[in-house]
Each structure stands twice: as structure tokens, then as C-alpha cells.
Amino acid sequence: MRLVRSLSLRGWALLGAVGLCIAMPGTVVTTLGNSAHAGSTLEERKLPMKFSWVACEPNCKGWISAVGIITADSPKDFETFARNHDLRGTTVVLDSSGGSVNDAITLGRRFRGLDLKTTVGTSVAIDTPQGARATVVPEAYCESMCVFLLLSGKTRYVPEAARIRVHQIWMGDRADDARAASYSAQDLMIVERDIGRLAKYTFDMGGAGDLLSLSLSVPPWEDLHELSPAELRLTNLITTEAIADVLPRQDNANVPMAEVKTKPTQDRFVSRAVDGEAQPQPTKSTKTAEALTGGHAAPAPVQPAQ
């Protein structure tokens, strides 16, 4: 009820349309198109999310590099990583194709609980007259549920070279051929329930209903929608125009950009059942990402939502 009371008129209209997301294909969409990669490869972005600490003293405290797909193990992996570092108030640098809806929500709430800042980029080491120095190359992608991780930052910065792409929530094990697949009433319930969770999370994080509207207007069979600078502001995804607010004393002016290789990829939100609900058979593991070139990401196990 708290979520319902917090929704504006636009939010009410959005949630009304959301209920038809599968019954009326094309009314709600989510996409992911070609991805450029600086520093990290396409293969790394298709692997489960990896958290690394990047030290940059004496210039700054350091930051967290988060590269890969959000899976059922990502919240646990982050907790293991967090035990070895003082993370409060630091910055997460994201380069991700998205992944599991419920696990991204869990991870995003943990980020907010630590007052983390967020941005998009690839952490690299460059040679300088003073020796090797860590920096962030802005040419990276944050797609699908990564966008909602970006939203979890108390301060959020998106460089001009970054690509932020969104698309619709869907049953992950049927995203390959969504229009030809069949769906049960249980499937519809799961998707609508997870959309409700995502809507509540979006508003709790300070996001706008426009982010949900844009995300839920792109079906699995279309390319991801890339947010324009105006849409980044409209959705409240950015809170600052200054990189110094998330990565103090970063100077990327003289950083040689890594070679950018464009490859077609496609990623899907993952909708998973809660405890007590019917779950997909093990042979239909939920896929969190797929490369149209023929490679497949390791499937994320289907587990109860937290």
C-alpha cells in the first residue's frame, strides 16, 4: 500500500499498462543492442558479476569495479567482497549487461545502505611519468538491470561516452523466442509481481516513473532503448554533472581510450519465483544474457526471491 500511495497519476497509468506486458506484446518493451567495450571484453561482461577494489592513493581513496552479469550469487559475492574493505561512501564503477531482477534489487538496496555512489566506466591502469596509475575509461555500457543498480547510488554520474540502455522485464527462460513461447497464469503472476517490486524499488531509490515507462516499453524481440541525455535527467538517473563528485581528482583528459569493438548483444531481465511458488524445471535455466553472434552467457540459477 505504501507503494500505491506514493505513485503519481503517471505511475497509476503505468502500472495499469504493465499488467498487459505479456498478454499484449509490444505494449511494454526492453532492449539491448550493440555494445562497445573499453578495457573489459564482451566475454567478461557475460560472466557473473565480479567485484574488485581499485586503489588510487594518494590521489583518492579508491573505488569498486563491478563488471558482469547480476546473478543469484551476486549479493552474496558482494558481501564477501565487502568484508575485506571499508566501502561506506565509496563509488561503484559499473560495466554490466544486467541480469536478475530480484538479485539486482537486493544488491541495489545494499549499495544504498552503504551510501555508495555510482557511475559507468571501465577501470584501467595507464603508464605515467610517475608510474602506473588507475583511472576510469568512460566508454562502457550499463544495460537492463544494471541501470537500476546505477539508480541505487546516492550520487550518480554518467559520462557522455557511456551507454545506458533499458528494456522490458520478461521470463528469462523464454526470452529467446518470446512471441512463440507459451505462458501460464502463474507466469503472468510472477512477472507482474516482479514489476511491482521493481516499481517500489525505483521510487525508493529516488527514480522517476519515466524510467519504468521507458524500460517497460521495449519487448524482448526489439533492440534496447538507449537513454538520451534528456532522458537520463528525466528519469533521475543522474544527480551530478561533475565526475569529481564520484571520483575525486580523476583526470581522463590524457587517458588513451581503449580500442572500442562493437558487437551485437542482447540481454534480458530475469523474473524468478518466490518461495512456495512453482519454479521452472532445471532444464529451463534462466538466461541472463545472450550474444547474437552465437555465444551464450552462463545461465543464472533460478532461486526464490529474497
PDB file of C-alpha atoms in Angstrom:
ATOM      1  CA  MET A   1       0.000   0.000   0.000  1.00  0.00           C
ATOM      2  CA  ARG A   2       2.883   2.348   0.652  1.00  0.00           C
ATOM      3  CA  LEU A   3       3.942   1.973  -2.987  1.00  0.00           C
ATOM      4  CA  VAL A   4       0.443   2.625  -4.271  1.00  0.00           C
ATOM      5  CA  ARG A   5       0.114   5.784  -2.213  1.00  0.00           C
ATOM      6  CA  SER A   6       3.448   7.057  -3.478  1.00  0.00           C
ATOM      7  CA  LEU A   7       2.564   6.750  -7.166  1.00  0.00           C
ATOM      8  CA  SER A   8       1.606   9.800  -9.178  1.00  0.00           C
ATOM      9  CA  LEU A   9      -1.126   9.743 -11.812  1.00  0.00           C
ATOM     10  CA  ARG A  10       1.542   8.768 -14.341  1.00  0.00           C
ATOM     11  CA  GLY A  11       2.563   5.883 -12.097  1.00  0.00           C
ATOM     12  CA  TRP A  12      -1.013   4.613 -11.871  1.00  0.00           C
ATOM     13  CA  ALA A  13      -1.336   4.663 -15.648  1.00  0.00           C
ATOM     14  CA  LEU A  14       1.994   2.880 -15.998  1.00  0.00           C
ATOM     15  CA  LEU A  15       1.125   0.062 -13.631  1.00  0.00           C
ATOM     16  CA  GLY A  16      -2.193  -0.366 -15.379  1.00  0.00           C
ATOM     17  CA  ALA A  17      -0.371  -0.896 -18.657  1.00  0.00           C
ATOM     18  CA  VAL A  18       2.191  -3.163 -17.024  1.00  0.00           C
ATOM     19  CA  GLY A  19      -0.462  -5.762 -16.321  1.00  0.00           C
ATOM     20  CA  LEU A  20      -0.714  -6.330 -20.079  1.00  0.00           C
ATOM     21  CA  CYS A  21       3.024  -6.690 -20.661  1.00  0.00           C
ATOM     22  CA  ILE A  22       2.774 -10.279 -21.878  1.00  0.00           C
ATOM     23  CA  ALA A  23      -0.866 -10.538 -22.883  1.00  0.00           C
ATOM     24  CA  MET A  24      -0.365  -7.693 -25.371  1.00  0.00           C
ATOM     25  CA  PRO A  25       3.166  -7.986 -26.813  1.00  0.00           C
ATOM     26  CA  GLY A  26       4.570  -4.683 -27.928  1.00  0.00           C
ATOM     27  CA  THR A  27       2.938  -2.551 -25.239  1.00  0.00           C
ATOM     28  CA  VAL A  28       5.898  -2.952 -22.905  1.00  0.00           C
ATOM     29  CA  VAL A  29       9.462  -3.336 -24.101  1.00  0.00           C
ATOM     30  CA  THR A  30      13.036  -3.703 -23.059  1.00  0.00           C
ATOM     31  CA  THR A  31      16.076  -3.926 -25.305  1.00  0.00           C
ATOM     32  CA  LEU A  32      19.801  -4.168 -25.576  1.00  0.00           C
ATOM     33  CA  GLY A  33      21.642  -3.529 -28.802  1.00  0.00           C
ATOM     34  CA  ASN A  34      25.265  -3.284 -29.874  1.00  0.00           C
ATOM     35  CA  SER A  35      27.783  -2.936 -27.067  1.00  0.00           C
ATOM     36  CA  ALA A  36      31.159  -1.214 -27.148  1.00  0.00           C
ATOM     37  CA  HIS A  37      33.781  -2.317 -24.684  1.00  0.00           C
ATOM     38  CA  ALA A  38      36.744  -0.400 -23.339  1.00  0.00           C
ATOM     39  CA  GLY A  39      39.120  -2.339 -21.150  1.00  0.00           C
ATOM     40  CA  SER A  40      36.776  -5.213 -20.348  1.00  0.00           C
ATOM     41  CA  THR A  41      35.822  -7.654 -23.076  1.00  0.00           C
ATOM     42  CA  LEU A  42      32.386  -8.837 -24.139  1.00  0.00           C
ATOM     43  CA  GLU A  43      33.196 -12.196 -22.591  1.00  0.00           C
ATOM     44  CA  GLU A  44      33.895 -10.605 -19.194  1.00  0.00           C
ATOM     45  CA  ARG A  45      30.594  -8.767 -19.316  1.00  0.00           C
ATOM     46  CA  LYS A  46      28.821 -12.076 -19.986  1.00  0.00           C
ATOM     47  CA  LEU A  47      30.317 -13.723 -16.904  1.00  0.00           C
ATOM     48  CA  PRO A  48      28.807 -13.415 -13.397  1.00  0.00           C
ATOM     49  CA  MET A  49      29.468 -10.028 -11.837  1.00  0.00           C
ATOM     50  CA  LYS A  50      32.911  -9.630 -10.320  1.00  0.00           C
ATOM     51  CA  PHE A  51      33.742  -7.044  -7.672  1.00  0.00           C
ATOM     52  CA  SER A  52      37.281  -5.647  -7.460  1.00  0.00           C
ATOM     53  CA  TRP A  53      38.870  -2.925  -5.372  1.00  0.00           C
ATOM     54  CA  VAL A  54      40.836  -0.338  -7.343  1.00  0.00           C
ATOM     55  CA  ALA A  55      43.329   1.602  -5.245  1.00  0.00           C
ATOM     56  CA  CYS A  56      44.350   5.053  -6.410  1.00  0.00           C
ATOM     57  CA  GLU A  57      46.122   6.595  -3.426  1.00  0.00           C
ATOM     58  CA  PRO A  58      47.432   9.175  -2.871  1.00  0.00           C
ATOM     59  CA  ASN A  59      45.008  10.702  -5.365  1.00  0.00           C
ATOM     60  CA  CYS A  60      41.849   9.216  -3.888  1.00  0.00           C
ATOM     61  CA  LYS A  61      40.544   6.534  -1.572  1.00  0.00           C
ATOM     62  CA  GLY A  62      39.783   4.070  -4.365  1.00  0.00           C
ATOM     63  CA  TRP A  63      36.654   2.620  -5.901  1.00  0.00           C
ATOM     64  CA  ILE A  64      34.771  -0.611  -6.612  1.00  0.00           C
ATOM     65  CA  SER A  65      34.833  -2.097 -10.095  1.00  0.00           C
ATOM     66  CA  ALA A  66      31.679  -4.151 -10.828  1.00  0.00           C
ATOM     67  CA  VAL A  67      31.835  -5.973 -14.164  1.00  0.00           C
ATOM     68  CA  GLY A  68      29.495  -8.677 -15.448  1.00  0.00           C
ATOM     69  CA  ILE A  69      26.008 -10.088 -15.132  1.00  0.00           C
ATOM     70  CA  ILE A  70      23.943  -9.893 -11.939  1.00  0.00           C
ATOM     71  CA  THR A  71      23.152 -13.466 -10.866  1.00  0.00           C
ATOM     72  CA  ALA A  72      21.697 -15.169  -7.801  1.00  0.00           C
ATOM     73  CA  ASP A  73      25.222 -15.249  -6.343  1.00  0.00           C
ATOM     74  CA  SER A  74      25.981 -11.550  -6.804  1.00  0.00           C
ATOM     75  CA  PRO A  75      24.569 -10.279  -3.473  1.00  0.00           C
ATOM     76  CA  LYS A  76      26.499 -12.988  -1.591  1.00  0.00           C
ATOM     77  CA  ASP A  77      29.660 -12.317  -3.591  1.00  0.00           C
ATOM     78  CA  PHE A  78      29.400  -8.628  -2.770  1.00  0.00           C
ATOM     79  CA  GLU A  79      29.036  -9.358   0.941  1.00  0.00           C
ATOM     80  CA  THR A  80      32.196 -11.480   0.807  1.00  0.00           C
ATOM     81  CA  PHE A  81      33.996  -8.666  -1.007  1.00  0.00           C
ATOM     82  CA  ALA A  82      32.702  -6.022   1.419  1.00  0.00           C
ATOM     83  CA  ARG A  83      34.129  -7.813   4.466  1.00  0.00           C
ATOM     84  CA  ASN A  84      37.654  -7.012   3.295  1.00  0.00           C
ATOM     85  CA  HIS A  85      37.170  -3.323   2.514  1.00  0.00           C
ATOM     86  CA  ASP A  86      35.842  -0.135   4.061  1.00  0.00           C
ATOM     87  CA  LEU A  87      33.247   0.658   1.413  1.00  0.00           C
ATOM     88  CA  ARG A  88      30.971   3.220   3.028  1.00  0.00           C
ATOM     89  CA  GLY A  89      30.638   6.297   0.864  1.00  0.00           C
ATOM     90  CA  THR A  90      32.847   4.977  -1.938  1.00  0.00           C
ATOM     91  CA  THR A  91      31.972   4.669  -5.632  1.00  0.00           C
ATOM     92  CA  VAL A  92      30.907   1.694  -7.742  1.00  0.00           C
ATOM     93  CA  VAL A  93      32.041   1.808 -11.381  1.00  0.00           C
ATOM     94  CA  LEU A  94      29.614  -0.318 -13.415  1.00  0.00           C
ATOM     95  CA  ASP A  95      30.085  -2.177 -16.697  1.00  0.00           C
ATOM     96  CA  SER A  96      27.262  -4.696 -16.970  1.00  0.00           C
ATOM     97  CA  SER A  97      24.686  -6.234 -19.294  1.00  0.00           C
ATOM     98  CA  GLY A  98      22.159  -6.584 -16.470  1.00  0.00           C
ATOM     99  CA  GLY A  99      20.736  -9.849 -15.162  1.00  0.00           C
ATOM    100  CA  SER A 100      18.376 -10.989 -12.417  1.00  0.00           C
ATOM    101  CA  VAL A 101      15.638  -8.566 -11.365  1.00  0.00           C
ATOM    102  CA  ASN A 102      15.301  -9.635  -7.738  1.00  0.00           C
ATOM    103  CA  ASP A 103      19.035 -10.035  -7.137  1.00  0.00           C
ATOM    104  CA  ALA A 104      19.710  -6.618  -8.663  1.00  0.00           C
ATOM    105  CA  ILE A 105      17.137  -5.128  -6.298  1.00  0.00           C
ATOM    106  CA  THR A 106      18.812  -6.853  -3.329  1.00  0.00           C
ATOM    107  CA  LEU A 107      22.231  -5.651  -4.436  1.00  0.00           C
ATOM    108  CA  GLY A 108      20.996  -2.125  -5.117  1.00  0.00           C
ATOM    109  CA  ARG A 109      19.455  -1.810  -1.663  1.00  0.00           C
ATOM    110  CA  ARG A 110      22.770  -2.942  -0.181  1.00  0.00           C
ATOM    111  CA  PHE A 111      24.595  -0.283  -2.205  1.00  0.00           C
ATOM    112  CA  ARG A 112      22.232   2.383  -0.886  1.00  0.00           C
ATOM    113  CA  GLY A 113      22.635   1.114   2.668  1.00  0.00           C
ATOM    114  CA  LEU A 114      26.379   1.748   2.350  1.00  0.00           C
ATOM    115  CA  ASP A 115      25.804   5.237   0.891  1.00  0.00           C
ATOM    116  CA  LEU A 116      27.677   4.235  -2.241  1.00  0.00           C
ATOM    117  CA  LYS A 117      27.988   6.476  -5.293  1.00  0.00           C
ATOM    118  CA  THR A 118      27.620   5.064  -8.792  1.00  0.00           C
ATOM    119  CA  THR A 119      28.958   5.721 -12.267  1.00  0.00           C
ATOM    120  CA  VAL A 120      29.607   3.827 -15.503  1.00  0.00           C
ATOM    121  CA  GLY A 121      33.022   3.008 -16.905  1.00  0.00           C
ATOM    122  CA  THR A 122      35.906   0.585 -17.122  1.00  0.00           C
ATOM    123  CA  SER A 123      38.784   0.629 -14.655  1.00  0.00           C
ATOM    124  CA  VAL A 124      42.196   0.580 -16.344  1.00  0.00           C
ATOM    125  CA  ALA A 125      45.838   1.162 -15.447  1.00  0.00           C
ATOM    126  CA  ILE A 126      47.857   3.638 -17.513  1.00  0.00           C
ATOM    127  CA  ASP A 127      51.551   4.434 -17.546  1.00  0.00           C
ATOM    128  CA  THR A 128      52.540   7.920 -16.439  1.00  0.00           C
ATOM    129  CA  PRO A 129      55.894   9.556 -15.687  1.00  0.00           C
ATOM    130  CA  GLN A 130      55.105   8.873 -12.036  1.00  0.00           C
ATOM    131  CA  GLY A 131      54.397   5.199 -12.699  1.00  0.00           C
ATOM    132  CA  ALA A 132      51.238   3.159 -13.284  1.00  0.00           C
ATOM    133  CA  ARG A 133      48.029   4.961 -12.349  1.00  0.00           C
ATOM    134  CA  ALA A 134      44.475   3.684 -12.066  1.00  0.00           C
ATOM    135  CA  THR A 135      41.782   5.589 -13.909  1.00  0.00           C
ATOM    136  CA  VAL A 136      38.337   5.090 -15.424  1.00  0.00           C
ATOM    137  CA  VAL A 137      37.662   4.946 -19.154  1.00  0.00           C
ATOM    138  CA  PRO A 138      34.110   6.236 -19.716  1.00  0.00           C
ATOM    139  CA  GLU A 139      33.330   4.135 -22.791  1.00  0.00           C
ATOM    140  CA  ALA A 140      31.297   1.363 -21.182  1.00  0.00           C
ATOM    141  CA  TYR A 141      27.748   0.050 -21.066  1.00  0.00           C
ATOM    142  CA  CYS A 142      25.150  -0.216 -18.327  1.00  0.00           C
ATOM    143  CA  GLU A 143      22.196  -2.172 -19.637  1.00  0.00           C
ATOM    144  CA  SER A 144      18.994  -3.761 -18.393  1.00  0.00           C
ATOM    145  CA  MET A 145      19.053  -4.256 -14.596  1.00  0.00           C
ATOM    146  CA  CYS A 146      22.446  -2.542 -14.388  1.00  0.00           C
ATOM    147  CA  VAL A 147      20.531   0.692 -14.901  1.00  0.00           C
ATOM    148  CA  PHE A 148      18.667   0.050 -11.654  1.00  0.00           C
ATOM    149  CA  LEU A 149      21.979  -0.614  -9.886  1.00  0.00           C
ATOM    150  CA  LEU A 150      23.137   2.745 -11.193  1.00  0.00           C
ATOM    151  CA  LEU A 151      19.986   4.239  -9.643  1.00  0.00           C
ATOM    152  CA  SER A 152      20.978   2.917  -6.202  1.00  0.00           C
ATOM    153  CA  GLY A 153      23.857   5.399  -5.853  1.00  0.00           C
ATOM    154  CA  LYS A 154      23.256   8.344  -3.535  1.00  0.00           C
ATOM    155  CA  THR A 155      25.246  10.375  -6.070  1.00  0.00           C
ATOM    156  CA  ARG A 156      25.075   9.292  -9.710  1.00  0.00           C
ATOM    157  CA  TYR A 157      27.242  10.406 -12.605  1.00  0.00           C
ATOM    158  CA  VAL A 158      27.012   9.203 -16.224  1.00  0.00           C
ATOM    159  CA  PRO A 159      29.830  10.227 -18.601  1.00  0.00           C
ATOM    160  CA  GLU A 160      28.872  11.279 -22.120  1.00  0.00           C
ATOM    161  CA  ALA A 161      30.680   8.295 -23.667  1.00  0.00           C
ATOM    162  CA  ALA A 162      28.732   5.750 -21.568  1.00  0.00           C
ATOM    163  CA  ARG A 163      25.694   3.989 -22.990  1.00  0.00           C
ATOM    164  CA  ILE A 164      22.686   3.446 -20.739  1.00  0.00           C
ATOM    165  CA  ARG A 165      20.134   1.029 -22.201  1.00  0.00           C
ATOM    166  CA  VAL A 166      16.833  -0.323 -20.923  1.00  0.00           C
ATOM    167  CA  HIS A 167      14.190  -2.869 -21.861  1.00  0.00           C
ATOM    168  CA  GLN A 168      11.205  -4.861 -20.613  1.00  0.00           C
ATOM    169  CA  ILE A 169      11.016  -7.434 -17.856  1.00  0.00           C
ATOM    170  CA  TRP A 170      10.369 -10.969 -19.143  1.00  0.00           C
ATOM    171  CA  MET A 171      10.576 -14.629 -18.223  1.00  0.00           C
ATOM    172  CA  GLY A 172      14.280 -15.215 -18.791  1.00  0.00           C
ATOM    173  CA  ASP A 173      13.955 -18.801 -19.999  1.00  0.00           C
ATOM    174  CA  ARG A 174      11.601 -17.690 -22.789  1.00  0.00           C
ATOM    175  CA  ALA A 175      13.296 -14.512 -23.928  1.00  0.00           C
ATOM    176  CA  ASP A 176      14.998 -16.189 -26.902  1.00  0.00           C
ATOM    177  CA  ASP A 177      11.711 -16.514 -28.782  1.00  0.00           C
ATOM    178  CA  ALA A 178       9.274 -14.622 -26.602  1.00  0.00           C
ATOM    179  CA  ARG A 179       6.453 -14.385 -29.133  1.00  0.00           C
ATOM    180  CA  ALA A 180       6.427 -18.110 -29.871  1.00  0.00           C
ATOM    181  CA  ALA A 181       6.617 -19.192 -26.221  1.00  0.00           C
ATOM    182  CA  SER A 182       3.579 -20.093 -24.131  1.00  0.00           C
ATOM    183  CA  TYR A 183       2.761 -18.571 -20.748  1.00  0.00           C
ATOM    184  CA  SER A 184       0.661 -19.751 -17.833  1.00  0.00           C
ATOM    185  CA  ALA A 185      -1.318 -17.715 -15.328  1.00  0.00           C
ATOM    186  CA  GLN A 186       1.488 -18.457 -12.849  1.00  0.00           C
ATOM    187  CA  ASP A 187       3.996 -16.907 -15.248  1.00  0.00           C
ATOM    188  CA  LEU A 188       1.894 -13.775 -15.569  1.00  0.00           C
ATOM    189  CA  MET A 189       1.612 -13.528 -11.803  1.00  0.00           C
ATOM    190  CA  ILE A 190       5.403 -13.808 -11.386  1.00  0.00           C
ATOM    191  CA  VAL A 191       6.128 -11.136 -13.981  1.00  0.00           C
ATOM    192  CA  GLU A 192       3.559  -8.703 -12.604  1.00  0.00           C
ATOM    193  CA  ARG A 193       4.760  -9.307  -9.051  1.00  0.00           C
ATOM    194  CA  ASP A 194       8.362  -8.591 -10.027  1.00  0.00           C
ATOM    195  CA  ILE A 195       7.331  -5.461 -11.905  1.00  0.00           C
ATOM    196  CA  GLY A 196       5.666  -4.298  -8.709  1.00  0.00           C
ATOM    197  CA  ARG A 197       8.862  -4.951  -6.764  1.00  0.00           C
ATOM    198  CA  LEU A 198      10.872  -3.081  -9.369  1.00  0.00           C
ATOM    199  CA  ALA A 199       8.454  -0.153  -9.260  1.00  0.00           C
ATOM    200  CA  LYS A 200       8.708   0.103  -5.468  1.00  0.00           C
ATOM    201  CA  TYR A 201      12.493  -0.105  -5.630  1.00  0.00           C
ATOM    202  CA  THR A 202      12.616   2.600  -8.313  1.00  0.00           C
ATOM    203  CA  PHE A 203      10.650   5.058  -6.201  1.00  0.00           C
ATOM    204  CA  ASP A 204      12.527   4.116  -3.011  1.00  0.00           C
ATOM    205  CA  MET A 205      15.802   4.939  -4.797  1.00  0.00           C
ATOM    206  CA  GLY A 206      14.515   8.308  -5.982  1.00  0.00           C
ATOM    207  CA  GLY A 207      13.920   7.293  -9.584  1.00  0.00           C
ATOM    208  CA  ALA A 208      11.078   8.660 -11.678  1.00  0.00           C
ATOM    209  CA  GLY A 209       8.154   6.790 -13.169  1.00  0.00           C
ATOM    210  CA  ASP A 210       9.593   7.737 -16.553  1.00  0.00           C
ATOM    211  CA  LEU A 211      12.366   5.173 -16.032  1.00  0.00           C
ATOM    212  CA  LEU A 212       9.797   2.403 -15.651  1.00  0.00           C
ATOM    213  CA  SER A 213       7.769   3.723 -18.561  1.00  0.00           C
ATOM    214  CA  LEU A 214      10.788   3.772 -20.883  1.00  0.00           C
ATOM    215  CA  SER A 215      12.031   0.377 -19.714  1.00  0.00           C
ATOM    216  CA  LEU A 216       8.671  -1.344 -19.932  1.00  0.00           C
ATOM    217  CA  SER A 217       8.007  -0.191 -23.485  1.00  0.00           C
ATOM    218  CA  VAL A 218      10.620  -2.342 -25.262  1.00  0.00           C
ATOM    219  CA  PRO A 219       9.814  -6.053 -25.893  1.00  0.00           C
ATOM    220  CA  PRO A 220      12.423  -8.840 -25.950  1.00  0.00           C
ATOM    221  CA  TRP A 221      12.382  -9.020 -29.746  1.00  0.00           C
ATOM    222  CA  GLU A 222      13.455  -5.371 -30.176  1.00  0.00           C
ATOM    223  CA  ASP A 223      16.747  -3.587 -29.574  1.00  0.00           C
ATOM    224  CA  LEU A 224      17.347  -1.986 -26.207  1.00  0.00           C
ATOM    225  CA  HIS A 225      16.373   1.646 -25.868  1.00  0.00           C
ATOM    226  CA  GLU A 226      19.378   3.877 -25.270  1.00  0.00           C
ATOM    227  CA  LEU A 227      18.580   6.747 -22.936  1.00  0.00           C
ATOM    228  CA  SER A 228      19.356  10.201 -24.289  1.00  0.00           C
ATOM    229  CA  PRO A 229      20.946  12.896 -22.094  1.00  0.00           C
ATOM    230  CA  ALA A 230      17.495  14.422 -21.655  1.00  0.00           C
ATOM    231  CA  GLU A 231      16.022  11.058 -20.633  1.00  0.00           C
ATOM    232  CA  LEU A 232      18.843  10.482 -18.142  1.00  0.00           C
ATOM    233  CA  ARG A 233      17.768  13.672 -16.401  1.00  0.00           C
ATOM    234  CA  LEU A 234      14.043  12.973 -16.791  1.00  0.00           C
ATOM    235  CA  THR A 235      14.404   9.589 -15.092  1.00  0.00           C
ATOM    236  CA  ASN A 236      16.555  10.966 -12.231  1.00  0.00           C
ATOM    237  CA  LEU A 237      19.375   8.588 -13.153  1.00  0.00           C
ATOM    238  CA  ILE A 238      21.943  11.362 -12.854  1.00  0.00           C
ATOM    239  CA  THR A 239      22.317  13.643  -9.865  1.00  0.00           C
ATOM    240  CA  THR A 240      25.528  15.439 -10.843  1.00  0.00           C
ATOM    241  CA  GLU A 241      27.303  16.631 -13.981  1.00  0.00           C
ATOM    242  CA  ALA A 242      30.731  16.582 -12.295  1.00  0.00           C
ATOM    243  CA  ILE A 243      32.886  13.464 -12.282  1.00  0.00           C
ATOM    244  CA  ALA A 244      34.700  14.872  -9.242  1.00  0.00           C
ATOM    245  CA  ASP A 245      31.548  14.211  -7.204  1.00  0.00           C
ATOM    246  CA  VAL A 246      32.002  10.450  -7.621  1.00  0.00           C
ATOM    247  CA  LEU A 247      35.707  10.044  -8.497  1.00  0.00           C
ATOM    248  CA  PRO A 248      37.704  12.867  -6.901  1.00  0.00           C
ATOM    249  CA  ARG A 249      40.803  14.055  -8.753  1.00  0.00           C
ATOM    250  CA  GLN A 250      40.142  11.904 -11.790  1.00  0.00           C
ATOM    251  CA  ASP A 251      41.723  13.387 -14.910  1.00  0.00           C
ATOM    252  CA  ASN A 252      40.760  11.468 -18.018  1.00  0.00           C
ATOM    253  CA  ALA A 253      41.775  14.159 -20.491  1.00  0.00           C
ATOM    254  CA  ASN A 254      45.040  12.450 -21.389  1.00  0.00           C
ATOM    255  CA  VAL A 255      43.907   8.864 -20.956  1.00  0.00           C
ATOM    256  CA  PRO A 256      44.236   6.902 -24.214  1.00  0.00           C
ATOM    257  CA  MET A 257      40.865   5.317 -24.941  1.00  0.00           C
ATOM    258  CA  ALA A 258      40.909   1.544 -25.232  1.00  0.00           C
ATOM    259  CA  GLU A 259      40.018   0.113 -28.601  1.00  0.00           C
ATOM    260  CA  VAL A 260      36.261   0.022 -28.974  1.00  0.00           C
ATOM    261  CA  LYS A 261      34.841  -3.102 -30.565  1.00  0.00           C
ATOM    262  CA  THR A 262      31.166  -3.095 -31.393  1.00  0.00           C
ATOM    263  CA  LYS A 263      29.408  -6.440 -31.131  1.00  0.00           C
ATOM    264  CA  PRO A 264      25.671  -7.125 -31.199  1.00  0.00           C
ATOM    265  CA  THR A 265      24.424  -8.403 -27.873  1.00  0.00           C
ATOM    266  CA  GLN A 266      21.070  -8.866 -26.237  1.00  0.00           C
ATOM    267  CA  ASP A 267      20.214  -9.164 -22.574  1.00  0.00           C
ATOM    268  CA  ARG A 268      17.061  -9.940 -20.694  1.00  0.00           C
ATOM    269  CA  PHE A 269      15.661  -9.097 -17.304  1.00  0.00           C
ATOM    270  CA  VAL A 270      15.176 -12.231 -15.229  1.00  0.00           C
ATOM    271  CA  SER A 271      11.869 -12.841 -13.444  1.00  0.00           C
ATOM    272  CA  ARG A 272      12.070 -15.550 -10.789  1.00  0.00           C
ATOM    273  CA  ALA A 273       9.599 -17.277  -8.473  1.00  0.00           C
ATOM    274  CA  VAL A 274       9.418 -16.770  -4.710  1.00  0.00           C
ATOM    275  CA  ASP A 275       9.363 -19.481  -2.028  1.00  0.00           C
ATOM    276  CA  GLY A 276       6.352 -21.719  -2.316  1.00  0.00           C
ATOM    277  CA  GLU A 277       5.682 -20.864  -5.947  1.00  0.00           C
ATOM    278  CA  ALA A 278       6.085 -23.217  -8.882  1.00  0.00           C
ATOM    279  CA  GLN A 279       9.550 -22.844 -10.322  1.00  0.00           C
ATOM    280  CA  PRO A 280      10.857 -23.591 -13.826  1.00  0.00           C
ATOM    281  CA  GLN A 281      12.335 -27.013 -14.433  1.00  0.00           C
ATOM    282  CA  PRO A 282      16.132 -27.238 -14.145  1.00  0.00           C
ATOM    283  CA  THR A 283      16.352 -27.859 -17.879  1.00  0.00           C
ATOM    284  CA  LYS A 284      14.922 -24.386 -18.461  1.00  0.00           C
ATOM    285  CA  SER A 285      17.502 -22.338 -16.601  1.00  0.00           C
ATOM    286  CA  THR A 286      17.002 -18.597 -16.803  1.00  0.00           C
ATOM    287  CA  LYS A 287      19.428 -16.932 -19.190  1.00  0.00           C
ATOM    288  CA  THR A 288      20.675 -13.539 -18.128  1.00  0.00           C
ATOM    289  CA  ALA A 289      22.375 -12.593 -21.389  1.00  0.00           C
ATOM    290  CA  GLU A 290      22.841 -13.807 -24.916  1.00  0.00           C
ATOM    291  CA  ALA A 291      25.202 -12.726 -27.673  1.00  0.00           C
ATOM    292  CA  LEU A 292      23.550 -12.625 -31.066  1.00  0.00           C
ATOM    293  CA  THR A 293      26.864 -13.692 -32.541  1.00  0.00           C
ATOM    294  CA  GLY A 294      26.161 -17.159 -31.182  1.00  0.00           C
ATOM    295  CA  GLY A 295      27.830 -17.222 -27.768  1.00  0.00           C
ATOM    296  CA  HIS A 296      25.795 -17.685 -24.608  1.00  0.00           C
ATOM    297  CA  ALA A 297      26.322 -16.451 -21.087  1.00  0.00           C
ATOM    298  CA  ALA A 298      26.404 -18.878 -18.204  1.00  0.00           C
ATOM    299  CA  PRO A 299      22.791 -19.239 -17.031  1.00  0.00           C
ATOM    300  CA  ALA A 300      21.836 -17.852 -13.645  1.00  0.00           C
ATOM    301  CA  PRO A 301      20.189 -20.483 -11.412  1.00  0.00           C
ATOM    302  CA  VAL A 302      16.512 -19.940 -10.718  1.00  0.00           C
ATOM    303  CA  GLN A 303      16.095 -19.471  -6.972  1.00  0.00           C
ATOM    304  CA  PRO A 304      13.487 -17.964  -4.660  1.00  0.00           C
ATOM    305  CA  ALA A 305      13.466 -14.183  -4.430  1.00  0.00           C
ATOM    306  CA  GLN A 306      14.725 -12.579  -1.253  1.00  0.00           C
TER     307      GLN A 306
END
